[in-house]
């Protein structure tokens, strides 16, 4: 999970918290952007999903999808909220231009979200990390 994205600031891009989710393995909450979205991971010890998110397969299968969900939340969130400003800083550092929100509908951001996911995925190299972790198998 990306951390230390700002020089001198060890803030994590995506907060991860264990939670009792019953039959749900993980989810991003809240969906409405009123507060910073959090990746909630089922805290069932028998499933060990909390530790899975630190493994290459968990990052690949969970993190990328959660990040995409968070981008959809980001485009609807209040531009003045603190968490949005943190993400704006990341995008600026990565050379990702954030489109003006204006009166746009949520679906009008689909191309930007796709391009942003490609950019961030290319940098995170989660597929490569997963492939490399399986080389010894």
PDB file of C-alpha atoms in Angstrom, residues 29-109:
ATOM      1  CA  UNK A  29     -16.441   3.169   2.796  1.00  0.00           C
ATOM      2  CA  UNK A  30     -18.019   5.717   2.675  1.00  0.00           C
ATOM      3  CA  UNK A  31     -19.082   5.962  -0.958  1.00  0.00           C
ATOM      4  CA  UNK A  32     -20.427   9.500  -0.773  1.00  0.00           C
ATOM      5  CA  UNK A  33     -17.121  11.384  -0.364  1.00  0.00           C
ATOM      6  CA  UNK A  34     -18.252  13.198   2.782  1.00  0.00           C
ATOM      7  CA  UNK A  35     -15.102  11.903   4.464  1.00  0.00           C
ATOM      8  CA  UNK A  36     -11.924  10.261   3.264  1.00  0.00           C
ATOM      9  CA  UNK A  37     -12.707   6.799   1.901  1.00  0.00           C
ATOM     10  CA  UNK A  38     -11.204   3.907   3.844  1.00  0.00           C
ATOM     11  CA  UNK A  39     -10.456   0.397   2.623  1.00  0.00           C
ATOM     12  CA  UNK A  40     -12.234  -1.775   5.195  1.00  0.00           C
ATOM     13  CA  UNK A  41     -10.855  -5.313   5.443  1.00  0.00           C
ATOM     14  CA  UNK A  42     -12.816  -8.113   7.109  1.00  0.00           C
ATOM     15  CA  UNK A  43     -11.212  -8.802  10.483  1.00  0.00           C
ATOM     16  CA  UNK A  44     -12.180 -12.498  10.535  1.00  0.00           C
ATOM     17  CA  UNK A  45      -8.999 -14.181  11.804  1.00  0.00           C
ATOM     18  CA  UNK A  46      -9.778 -17.474  10.029  1.00  0.00           C
ATOM     19  CA  UNK A  47      -9.715 -15.739   6.637  1.00  0.00           C
ATOM     20  CA  UNK A  48      -6.646 -13.632   7.410  1.00  0.00           C
ATOM     21  CA  UNK A  49      -7.651 -11.016   4.830  1.00  0.00           C
ATOM     22  CA  UNK A  50      -5.916  -8.327   6.871  1.00  0.00           C
ATOM     23  CA  UNK A  51      -2.557  -9.964   6.136  1.00  0.00           C
ATOM     24  CA  UNK A  52      -3.569 -10.785   2.566  1.00  0.00           C
ATOM     25  CA  UNK A  53      -3.601  -7.087   1.649  1.00  0.00           C
ATOM     26  CA  UNK A  54       0.160  -6.953   2.341  1.00  0.00           C
ATOM     27  CA  UNK A  55       0.895  -9.888   0.008  1.00  0.00           C
ATOM     28  CA  UNK A  56       1.427  -9.369  -3.742  1.00  0.00           C
ATOM     29  CA  UNK A  57      -1.754 -11.311  -4.626  1.00  0.00           C
ATOM     30  CA  UNK A  58      -3.838  -9.265  -2.184  1.00  0.00           C
ATOM     31  CA  UNK A  59      -2.448  -5.986  -3.435  1.00  0.00           C
ATOM     32  CA  UNK A  60      -3.137  -7.040  -7.002  1.00  0.00           C
ATOM     33  CA  UNK A  61      -6.673  -8.321  -6.469  1.00  0.00           C
ATOM     34  CA  UNK A  62      -7.896  -5.932  -3.774  1.00  0.00           C
ATOM     35  CA  UNK A  63      -5.876  -2.738  -3.792  1.00  0.00           C
ATOM     36  CA  UNK A  64      -6.206  -1.816  -7.479  1.00  0.00           C
ATOM     37  CA  UNK A  65      -9.976  -2.210  -7.434  1.00  0.00           C
ATOM     38  CA  UNK A  66     -10.279  -0.285  -4.162  1.00  0.00           C
ATOM     39  CA  UNK A  67      -8.149   2.513  -5.593  1.00  0.00           C
ATOM     40  CA  UNK A  68     -10.411   2.768  -8.637  1.00  0.00           C
ATOM     41  CA  UNK A  69     -13.474   2.953  -6.382  1.00  0.00           C
ATOM     42  CA  UNK A  70     -11.778   5.717  -4.425  1.00  0.00           C
ATOM     43  CA  UNK A  71     -11.111   7.684  -7.616  1.00  0.00           C
ATOM     44  CA  UNK A  72     -14.842   7.607  -8.361  1.00  0.00           C
ATOM     45  CA  UNK A  73     -15.473   8.925  -4.845  1.00  0.00           C
ATOM     46  CA  UNK A  74     -12.730  11.540  -5.290  1.00  0.00           C
ATOM     47  CA  UNK A  75     -14.361  13.118  -8.376  1.00  0.00           C
ATOM     48  CA  UNK A  76     -17.590  13.713  -6.452  1.00  0.00           C
ATOM     49  CA  UNK A  77     -16.035  14.853  -3.180  1.00  0.00           C
ATOM     50  CA  UNK A  78     -15.778  18.421  -1.941  1.00  0.00           C
ATOM     51  CA  UNK A  79     -12.653  19.898  -3.537  1.00  0.00           C
ATOM     52  CA  UNK A  80     -11.890  21.767  -0.307  1.00  0.00           C
ATOM     53  CA  UNK A  81     -11.830  18.703   1.938  1.00  0.00           C
ATOM     54  CA  UNK A  82      -8.448  17.838   3.420  1.00  0.00           C
ATOM     55  CA  UNK A  83      -8.260  14.325   1.989  1.00  0.00           C
ATOM     56  CA  UNK A  84      -8.987  15.605  -1.529  1.00  0.00           C
ATOM     57  CA  UNK A  85      -6.158  18.120  -1.161  1.00  0.00           C
ATOM     58  CA  UNK A  86      -3.790  15.265  -0.214  1.00  0.00           C
ATOM     59  CA  UNK A  87      -4.803  13.340  -3.315  1.00  0.00           C
ATOM     60  CA  UNK A  88      -4.431  16.519  -5.394  1.00  0.00           C
ATOM     61  CA  UNK A  89      -0.844  16.782  -4.138  1.00  0.00           C
ATOM     62  CA  UNK A  90      -0.159  13.209  -5.192  1.00  0.00           C
ATOM     63  CA  UNK A  91      -1.616  13.791  -8.641  1.00  0.00           C
ATOM     64  CA  UNK A  92       0.472  16.930  -9.003  1.00  0.00           C
ATOM     65  CA  UNK A  93       3.645  15.031  -8.029  1.00  0.00           C
ATOM     66  CA  UNK A  94       2.818  12.324 -10.566  1.00  0.00           C
ATOM     67  CA  UNK A  95       2.064  14.808 -13.338  1.00  0.00           C
ATOM     68  CA  UNK A  96      -1.590  13.784 -13.430  1.00  0.00           C
ATOM     69  CA  UNK A  97      -3.774  16.696 -14.425  1.00  0.00           C
ATOM     70  CA  UNK A  98      -7.065  16.702 -12.556  1.00  0.00           C
ATOM     71  CA  UNK A  99      -9.941  17.824 -14.760  1.00  0.00           C
ATOM     72  CA  UNK A 100     -12.091  20.694 -13.594  1.00  0.00           C
ATOM     73  CA  UNK A 101     -15.147  19.416 -11.821  1.00  0.00           C
ATOM     74  CA  UNK A 102     -17.504  22.274 -12.643  1.00  0.00           C
ATOM     75  CA  UNK A 103     -20.960  20.982 -13.462  1.00  0.00           C
ATOM     76  CA  UNK A 104     -19.754  17.672 -14.875  1.00  0.00           C
ATOM     77  CA  UNK A 105     -21.628  14.486 -14.240  1.00  0.00           C
ATOM     78  CA  UNK A 106     -19.781  11.644 -12.550  1.00  0.00           C
ATOM     79  CA  UNK A 107     -19.653   9.529 -15.731  1.00  0.00           C
ATOM     80  CA  UNK A 108     -17.750  12.314 -17.524  1.00  0.00           C
ATOM     81  CA  UNK A 109     -14.676  11.419 -15.456  1.00  0.00           C
TER      82      UNK A 109
END
